[in-house]
Amino acid sequence: MTEQEPASRITDPDAVDTSLRSPAQRARTFAGILVNTALANITTSYLWFALTFWVYLETRNVIATGVVGGAYMLLIALSSISFGTFVDRYRKLAVMRFAAGFTLVMFVLSGVMFLLTPTPQLLDLTQPWFWLFTLIILVGAVVENMRNVALSTIVTILIEPDRRANANGMVGMVQGLAFIVTSVLSGLSIGLLGMGWTVVVAVVLTVLAFAHLLTLHMPEEVHVASTDAHGAFDLRGSIAAVLAITGLFALILFSTFNNFIGGVYMALMDPYGLEMFPVEIWGAVFALGSTGFIIGGALVGKFGLGANPLRTMLCAVVVMGILGAVFTVREWAWLYIAGIWLYLVLIPVVEAAEQTVIQQVVPLQRQGRVFGFAMAFESAAAPITAFLIAPIAQFWIIPYARSEEGAAQLAPLLGEGVSRGIALVFLIAGIIMVVAALLAFLTPVYRRVSASYIKASAEAKETANADSPSSG
């Protein structure tokens, strides 16, 4: 943190008045916003998971799932700077309401297109209808992510500094709950109802989330914090906001480590699971694994992240790499489920660590663009690996692993089974993840960012003690 941005200026006192309500009342409002975000995340994840399942089951093509998954993350990467700019320029609840309304329009359009287009044409990857249908759903799901940028700044406004790590853990727990619900519903929905009724359910859930959001209020945000953000895509301002804080770009780079391997999982995890289980069972299996997301978020919510969240983050990334390397070394269902569970326990730790550091060292009037820049940078990592690995796996690695020669060569290391090619990709990606995170511990930037966070925390604590009634 620079000397020009002391801890007392992390929130703008001219725009935020926390004296209007008690911390307990603000926490209840935050809980309401969190519940609404959970419903919105359930909606988009439900339709997003269902689209991925449907595409793979109808085409049996990992390129299709890799491109769809990569396109989703690429759209997030391209739009997140705009999301952050709008969050800095407008009231946070207004941004959330706009995102909810836009997503509703997109999902309705997808339903109309599904109704009017014959299914064979819709599933023909050589025709534009498949890509248009997919794009409409993806755009609706991507814009919903604007709410997540706004939610990170709402934590800064409503939650006391020493409780933000815990609040970020609760955010992770809610995201895990959305994973569980949607993975079960998506598998059952595609298996029993089909894609058409799945879109109908998504529209209904979006309407409910939008209506509930209209009932929420946040009087603490008296007006928008004064900001130098301008236009709809303030890239220059976003970069300047990141570079203004010593080592902040390195923090974003550190948190990107898990996104690189995330692109591999995006492209290949569902095909691996769908080869092992029927679609209805795979949805339930992934839901079981996703309880790890809730446990991880709950642990952060209860215990926080320690004195140095960055150190906690990198330790979690090392363990994630180890898990990614070994959870498919044999085609055993219990090993796959246990690996997914443990991996997802750690994701809320990584995400909450990054959010907590940014909320502590970046002024509120710049946080939207910093969170948007971080989302853009980190999201770009996953589609790069997804776009690269999907065709490589489809045309070279999987055929090699299923050939007699390849199967014999891989058997001592990875055992036998139809998905040994995917297991080989996971093994290599996990090893790369571990090496990258361990090297990060040795960098001077790691030490500088850690020192900046500890200093900012101390300043915030001193300011809070000076402002408390007992200090007088």
PDB file of N, CA and C in Angstrom, residues 432-472:
ATOM      1  N   ILE A 432       2.971 -29.294 -12.774  1.00  0.00           N
ATOM      2  CA  ILE A 432       3.293 -27.906 -13.137  1.00  0.00           C
ATOM      3  C   ILE A 432       2.782 -26.940 -12.078  1.00  0.00           C
ATOM      4  N   MET A 433       1.576 -27.198 -11.560  1.00  0.00           N
ATOM      5  CA  MET A 433       0.993 -26.344 -10.525  1.00  0.00           C
ATOM      6  C   MET A 433       1.863 -26.320  -9.271  1.00  0.00           C
ATOM      7  N   VAL A 434       2.318 -27.467  -8.825  1.00  0.00           N
ATOM      8  CA  VAL A 434       3.133 -27.546  -7.614  1.00  0.00           C
ATOM      9  C   VAL A 434       4.444 -26.774  -7.793  1.00  0.00           C
ATOM     10  N   VAL A 435       5.108 -26.986  -8.909  1.00  0.00           N
ATOM     11  CA  VAL A 435       6.394 -26.325  -9.153  1.00  0.00           C
ATOM     12  C   VAL A 435       6.222 -24.801  -9.189  1.00  0.00           C
ATOM     13  N   ALA A 436       5.165 -24.319  -9.860  1.00  0.00           N
ATOM     14  CA  ALA A 436       4.943 -22.876  -9.966  1.00  0.00           C
ATOM     15  C   ALA A 436       4.706 -22.243  -8.604  1.00  0.00           C
ATOM     16  N   ALA A 437       3.897 -22.881  -7.763  1.00  0.00           N
ATOM     17  CA  ALA A 437       3.593 -22.316  -6.453  1.00  0.00           C
ATOM     18  C   ALA A 437       4.820 -22.321  -5.544  1.00  0.00           C
ATOM     19  N   LEU A 438       5.613 -23.374  -5.584  1.00  0.00           N
ATOM     20  CA  LEU A 438       6.815 -23.429  -4.757  1.00  0.00           C
ATOM     21  C   LEU A 438       7.826 -22.352  -5.174  1.00  0.00           C
ATOM     22  N   LEU A 439       7.948 -22.123  -6.470  1.00  0.00           N
ATOM     23  CA  LEU A 439       8.839 -21.065  -6.934  1.00  0.00           C
ATOM     24  C   LEU A 439       8.370 -19.693  -6.465  1.00  0.00           C
ATOM     25  N   ALA A 440       7.043 -19.503  -6.380  1.00  0.00           N
ATOM     26  CA  ALA A 440       6.509 -18.208  -5.952  1.00  0.00           C
ATOM     27  C   ALA A 440       6.946 -17.859  -4.533  1.00  0.00           C
ATOM     28  N   PHE A 441       7.089 -18.860  -3.661  1.00  0.00           N
ATOM     29  CA  PHE A 441       7.544 -18.600  -2.294  1.00  0.00           C
ATOM     30  C   PHE A 441       8.932 -17.965  -2.254  1.00  0.00           C
ATOM     31  N   LEU A 442       9.726 -18.191  -3.271  1.00  0.00           N
ATOM     32  CA  LEU A 442      11.112 -17.737  -3.276  1.00  0.00           C
ATOM     33  C   LEU A 442      11.286 -16.327  -3.835  1.00  0.00           C
ATOM     34  N   THR A 443      10.206 -15.715  -4.334  1.00  0.00           N
ATOM     35  CA  THR A 443      10.323 -14.430  -5.011  1.00  0.00           C
ATOM     36  C   THR A 443      10.334 -13.265  -4.018  1.00  0.00           C
ATOM     37  N   PRO A 444      11.059 -12.184  -4.315  1.00  0.00           N
ATOM     38  CA  PRO A 444      11.010 -10.984  -3.470  1.00  0.00           C
ATOM     39  C   PRO A 444       9.612 -10.370  -3.419  1.00  0.00           C
ATOM     40  N   VAL A 445       8.867 -10.496  -4.509  1.00  0.00           N
ATOM     41  CA  VAL A 445       7.523  -9.921  -4.547  1.00  0.00           C
ATOM     42  C   VAL A 445       6.632 -10.560  -3.490  1.00  0.00           C
ATOM     43  N   TYR A 446       6.771 -11.856  -3.294  1.00  0.00           N
ATOM     44  CA  TYR A 446       5.974 -12.528  -2.256  1.00  0.00           C
ATOM     45  C   TYR A 446       6.213 -11.884  -0.896  1.00  0.00           C
ATOM     46  N   ARG A 447       7.467 -11.584  -0.587  1.00  0.00           N
ATOM     47  CA  ARG A 447       7.789 -10.975   0.702  1.00  0.00           C
ATOM     48  C   ARG A 447       7.236  -9.553   0.792  1.00  0.00           C
ATOM     49  N   ARG A 448       7.278  -8.815  -0.327  1.00  0.00           N
ATOM     50  CA  ARG A 448       6.781  -7.436  -0.303  1.00  0.00           C
ATOM     51  C   ARG A 448       5.268  -7.395  -0.111  1.00  0.00           C
ATOM     52  N   VAL A 449       4.536  -8.260  -0.837  1.00  0.00           N
ATOM     53  CA  VAL A 449       3.081  -8.273  -0.694  1.00  0.00           C
ATOM     54  C   VAL A 449       2.678  -8.694   0.716  1.00  0.00           C
ATOM     55  N   SER A 450       3.354  -9.684   1.264  1.00  0.00           N
ATOM     56  CA  SER A 450       3.058 -10.127   2.625  1.00  0.00           C
ATOM     57  C   SER A 450       3.269  -8.991   3.616  1.00  0.00           C
ATOM     58  N   ALA A 451       4.379  -8.259   3.461  1.00  0.00           N
ATOM     59  CA  ALA A 451       4.670  -7.147   4.361  1.00  0.00           C
ATOM     60  C   ALA A 451       3.636  -6.033   4.218  1.00  0.00           C
ATOM     61  N   SER A 452       3.193  -5.750   2.981  1.00  0.00           N
ATOM     62  CA  SER A 452       2.199  -4.702   2.752  1.00  0.00           C
ATOM     63  C   SER A 452       0.877  -5.043   3.437  1.00  0.00           C
ATOM     64  N   TYR A 453       0.454  -6.297   3.343  1.00  0.00           N
ATOM     65  CA  TYR A 453      -0.802  -6.693   3.975  1.00  0.00           C
ATOM     66  C   TYR A 453      -0.708  -6.573   5.491  1.00  0.00           C
ATOM     67  N   ILE A 454       0.383  -7.061   6.070  1.00  0.00           N
ATOM     68  CA  ILE A 454       0.535  -7.014   7.524  1.00  0.00           C
ATOM     69  C   ILE A 454       0.549  -5.573   8.011  1.00  0.00           C
ATOM     70  N   LYS A 455       1.221  -4.684   7.257  1.00  0.00           N
ATOM     71  CA  LYS A 455       1.264  -3.266   7.636  1.00  0.00           C
ATOM     72  C   LYS A 455      -0.129  -2.650   7.547  1.00  0.00           C
ATOM     73  N   ALA A 456      -0.870  -2.932   6.464  1.00  0.00           N
ATOM     74  CA  ALA A 456      -2.218  -2.374   6.299  1.00  0.00           C
ATOM     75  C   ALA A 456      -3.152  -2.869   7.391  1.00  0.00           C
ATOM     76  N   SER A 457      -3.023  -4.131   7.786  1.00  0.00           N
ATOM     77  CA  SER A 457      -3.866  -4.677   8.849  1.00  0.00           C
ATOM     78  C   SER A 457      -3.588  -3.973  10.168  1.00  0.00           C
ATOM     79  N   ALA A 458      -2.328  -3.711  10.439  1.00  0.00           N
ATOM     80  CA  ALA A 458      -1.972  -3.021  11.676  1.00  0.00           C
ATOM     81  C   ALA A 458      -2.521  -1.599  11.691  1.00  0.00           C
ATOM     82  N   GLU A 459      -2.426  -0.902  10.547  1.00  0.00           N
ATOM     83  CA  GLU A 459      -2.948   0.465  10.464  1.00  0.00           C
ATOM     84  C   GLU A 459      -4.465   0.487  10.634  1.00  0.00           C
ATOM     85  N   ALA A 460      -5.155  -0.480  10.016  1.00  0.00           N
ATOM     86  CA  ALA A 460      -6.607  -0.542  10.143  1.00  0.00           C
ATOM     87  C   ALA A 460      -7.007  -0.807  11.580  1.00  0.00           C
ATOM     88  N   LYS A 461      -6.262  -1.650  12.270  1.00  0.00           N
ATOM     89  CA  LYS A 461      -6.578  -1.956  13.664  1.00  0.00           C
ATOM     90  C   LYS A 461      -6.362  -0.728  14.542  1.00  0.00           C
ATOM     91  N   GLU A 462      -5.284   0.017  14.274  1.00  0.00           N
ATOM     92  CA  GLU A 462      -5.029   1.234  15.041  1.00  0.00           C
ATOM     93  C   GLU A 462      -6.135   2.262  14.822  1.00  0.00           C
ATOM     94  N   THR A 463      -6.585   2.404  13.562  1.00  0.00           N
ATOM     95  CA  THR A 463      -7.651   3.352  13.250  1.00  0.00           C
ATOM     96  C   THR A 463      -8.943   2.955  13.939  1.00  0.00           C
ATOM     97  N   ALA A 464      -9.265   1.648  13.916  1.00  0.00           N
ATOM     98  CA  ALA A 464     -10.487   1.167  14.555  1.00  0.00           C
ATOM     99  C   ALA A 464     -10.441   1.403  16.062  1.00  0.00           C
ATOM    100  N   ASN A 465      -9.281   1.184  16.690  1.00  0.00           N
ATOM    101  CA  ASN A 465      -9.159   1.406  18.129  1.00  0.00           C
ATOM    102  C   ASN A 465      -9.284   2.883  18.468  1.00  0.00           C
ATOM    103  N   ALA A 466      -8.729   3.749  17.599  1.00  0.00           N
ATOM    104  CA  ALA A 466      -8.805   5.188  17.858  1.00  0.00           C
ATOM    105  C   ALA A 466     -10.220   5.711  17.709  1.00  0.00           C
ATOM    106  N   ASP A 467     -11.006   5.099  16.809  1.00  0.00           N
ATOM    107  CA  ASP A 467     -12.364   5.562  16.578  1.00  0.00           C
ATOM    108  C   ASP A 467     -13.391   4.959  17.523  1.00  0.00           C
ATOM    109  N   SER A 468     -12.996   3.924  18.275  1.00  0.00           N
ATOM    110  CA  SER A 468     -13.963   3.255  19.149  1.00  0.00           C
ATOM    111  C   SER A 468     -14.270   4.138  20.355  1.00  0.00           C
ATOM    112  N   PRO A 469     -15.516   4.064  20.890  1.00  0.00           N
ATOM    113  CA  PRO A 469     -15.881   4.912  22.032  1.00  0.00           C
ATOM    114  C   PRO A 469     -15.005   4.679  23.251  1.00  0.00           C
ATOM    115  N   SER A 470     -14.560   3.444  23.449  1.00  0.00           N
ATOM    116  CA  SER A 470     -13.759   3.144  24.634  1.00  0.00           C
ATOM    117  C   SER A 470     -12.396   3.806  24.622  1.00  0.00           C
ATOM    118  N   SER A 471     -11.945   4.236  23.409  1.00  0.00           N
ATOM    119  CA  SER A 471     -10.618   4.837  23.312  1.00  0.00           C
ATOM    120  C   SER A 471     -10.567   6.219  23.895  1.00  0.00           C
ATOM    121  N   GLY A 472     -11.741   6.837  24.033  1.00  0.00           N
ATOM    122  CA  GLY A 472     -11.761   8.162  24.593  1.00  0.00           C
ATOM    123  C   GLY A 472     -11.708   8.140  26.087  1.00  0.00           C
TER     124      GLY A 472
END
